Amino acid sequence: MKTLFVYAKYKQTLLLSDAALAKLKEEFGDGARLGLCSAINFINSLEGIQEQLQEAGFQVEQLKGVHSYEQGQVLGCDMPVFSSGTYAGYVYIGDGAFHPKGMQLNTDLKIFTYNPFDQTFELFESDAEDLNKKHKVAMTKFL
């Protein structure tokens, strides 16, 4: 079976607001090491956001999962990359809760999300603990 990969890149340039940078500074402090990632549509904006975060005093690394096509891209099947304890927290660029929820299943670190469509920047909170419990019950039933 052949697979065709079609890019659906967001064409506008994205940057975080001063308020978003202030939230990150308040939460993590100067010099904190942050993991930066996004859905594939926003990959072309990660370099600019990384530079912006570095100018604000953060150490920033774009994450890349085992199955990801691009540096900074997250996929649902690559979430173990977020279990690393080398970061103070994460910044996710994208809409929806699928990727941040998957990230939260594998880390207890804070994840801030920036939604380019409505320009909201917020701490991501979900029912990850309940999802982990349901997953363990399903695995137990399976075994």
Coordinates of C-alpha atoms in Angstrom, one line a residue:
M1 CA 0.0 0.0 0.0
K2 CA 1.4 3.4 -1.0
T3 CA 1.1 6.3 1.4
L4 CA 1.0 9.9 0.3
F5 CA 2.0 12.6 2.9
V6 CA 0.3 15.9 2.3
Y7 CA 1.5 19.0 4.2
A8 CA -1.2 21.3 5.5
K9 CA 1.0 24.1 6.8
Y10 CA -0.4 27.1 8.5
K11 CA 0.7 30.0 6.3
Q12 CA 0.7 32.8 8.9
T13 CA 3.7 33.5 11.1
L14 CA 3.1 32.7 14.7
L15 CA 4.6 34.3 17.8
L16 CA 3.7 34.2 21.4
S17 CA 2.3 37.4 23.1
D18 CA 4.1 39.3 25.8
A19 CA 1.4 38.0 28.2
A20 CA 2.2 34.4 27.3
L21 CA 5.9 35.0 27.9
A22 CA 5.1 36.6 31.2
K23 CA 3.0 33.5 32.2
L24 CA 6.0 31.2 31.4
K25 CA 8.4 33.4 33.3
E26 CA 6.0 33.4 36.3
E27 CA 5.6 29.7 36.2
F28 CA 9.1 28.5 35.4
G29 CA 11.5 31.5 36.1
D30 CA 14.5 32.7 34.1
G31 CA 16.7 30.2 32.4
A32 CA 14.2 27.3 32.6
R33 CA 14.6 24.5 30.1
L34 CA 11.4 24.1 28.0
G35 CA 10.4 21.5 25.4
L36 CA 8.7 23.0 22.4
C37 CA 6.5 21.0 20.0
S38 CA 3.5 21.3 17.7
A39 CA 1.2 19.5 15.3
I40 CA 2.6 19.3 11.8
N41 CA 0.6 22.3 10.5
F42 CA 2.5 24.7 12.7
I43 CA 6.0 23.4 12.3
N44 CA 7.1 26.3 10.1
S45 CA 6.5 28.7 13.1
L46 CA 8.6 26.8 15.6
E47 CA 11.9 28.4 14.8
G48 CA 10.6 31.9 15.4
I49 CA 8.9 30.9 18.6
Q50 CA 12.0 29.1 19.8
E51 CA 14.1 32.3 19.1
Q52 CA 11.4 34.4 20.9
L53 CA 11.6 32.1 24.0
Q54 CA 15.4 32.1 24.0
E55 CA 15.4 35.9 23.8
A56 CA 13.1 35.9 26.8
G57 CA 15.7 33.9 28.7
F58 CA 14.6 30.3 28.4
Q59 CA 16.6 27.3 27.2
V60 CA 14.4 25.7 24.5
E61 CA 14.7 22.4 22.6
Q62 CA 12.3 21.3 19.9
L63 CA 11.2 17.8 20.6
K64 CA 11.1 15.0 18.0
G65 CA 9.5 11.6 18.5
V66 CA 10.7 8.4 17.0
H67 CA 8.0 8.4 14.3
S68 CA 7.7 12.1 13.7
Y69 CA 8.6 13.4 10.3
E70 CA 9.8 16.8 11.3
Q71 CA 11.8 18.2 14.2
G72 CA 9.3 19.7 16.7
Q73 CA 6.4 17.5 15.5
V74 CA 4.4 15.4 17.9
L75 CA 2.3 12.3 16.9
G76 CA -0.1 10.3 19.0
C77 CA 2.2 7.3 18.9
D78 CA 5.4 9.2 20.0
M79 CA 4.3 10.3 23.5
P80 CA 7.0 8.5 25.5
V81 CA 9.4 11.2 24.5
F82 CA 7.7 13.4 27.1
S83 CA 8.6 11.2 30.0
S84 CA 12.1 12.8 30.2
G85 CA 12.9 14.7 33.4
T86 CA 15.2 17.1 31.7
Y87 CA 12.6 19.9 31.2
A88 CA 10.9 22.3 33.5
G89 CA 7.8 22.1 31.3
Y90 CA 6.5 22.0 27.7
V91 CA 5.0 24.5 25.2
Y92 CA 2.7 23.0 22.6
I93 CA 1.6 24.9 19.5
G94 CA -1.7 23.7 18.0
D95 CA -5.4 23.4 18.4
G96 CA -7.4 20.7 20.1
A97 CA -6.6 18.5 23.1
F98 CA -5.4 15.3 21.5
H99 CA -1.6 15.9 21.5
P100 CA -1.4 17.7 24.9
K101 CA -3.5 15.0 26.5
G102 CA -1.2 12.3 25.1
M103 CA 1.8 14.3 26.4
Q104 CA 0.1 14.6 29.8
L105 CA -0.3 10.9 30.1
N106 CA 3.4 10.5 30.1
T107 CA 4.6 13.4 32.3
D108 CA 3.7 15.2 35.5
L109 CA 5.2 18.4 34.1
K110 CA 3.1 21.4 33.2
I111 CA 2.1 21.8 29.5
F112 CA 1.2 25.2 28.2
T113 CA -0.7 25.3 24.9
Y114 CA -1.0 28.1 22.3
N115 CA -4.0 27.8 20.0
P116 CA -3.2 29.9 16.9
F117 CA -6.8 30.0 15.8
D118 CA -8.2 31.8 18.8
Q119 CA -4.8 33.0 20.2
T120 CA -5.4 31.5 23.6
F121 CA -2.3 30.6 25.7
E122 CA -3.1 28.5 28.8
L123 CA -2.0 25.8 31.1
F124 CA -3.4 22.5 29.8
E125 CA -5.5 20.6 32.2
S126 CA -7.2 17.3 31.5
D127 CA -8.4 14.1 33.1
A128 CA -5.1 12.3 32.5
E129 CA -5.2 10.5 35.8
D130 CA -8.6 9.0 34.9
L131 CA -7.4 8.1 31.5
N132 CA -4.4 6.3 33.0
K133 CA -6.6 4.3 35.3
K134 CA -8.9 3.3 32.5
H135 CA -5.9 2.2 30.4
K136 CA -4.6 0.0 33.3
V137 CA -8.1 -1.5 33.7
A138 CA -8.3 -2.2 30.0
M139 CA -4.8 -3.8 29.9
T140 CA -5.7 -5.9 32.9
K141 CA -8.9 -7.2 31.3
F142 CA -7.0 -7.9 28.1
L143 CA -4.3 -9.9 29.9

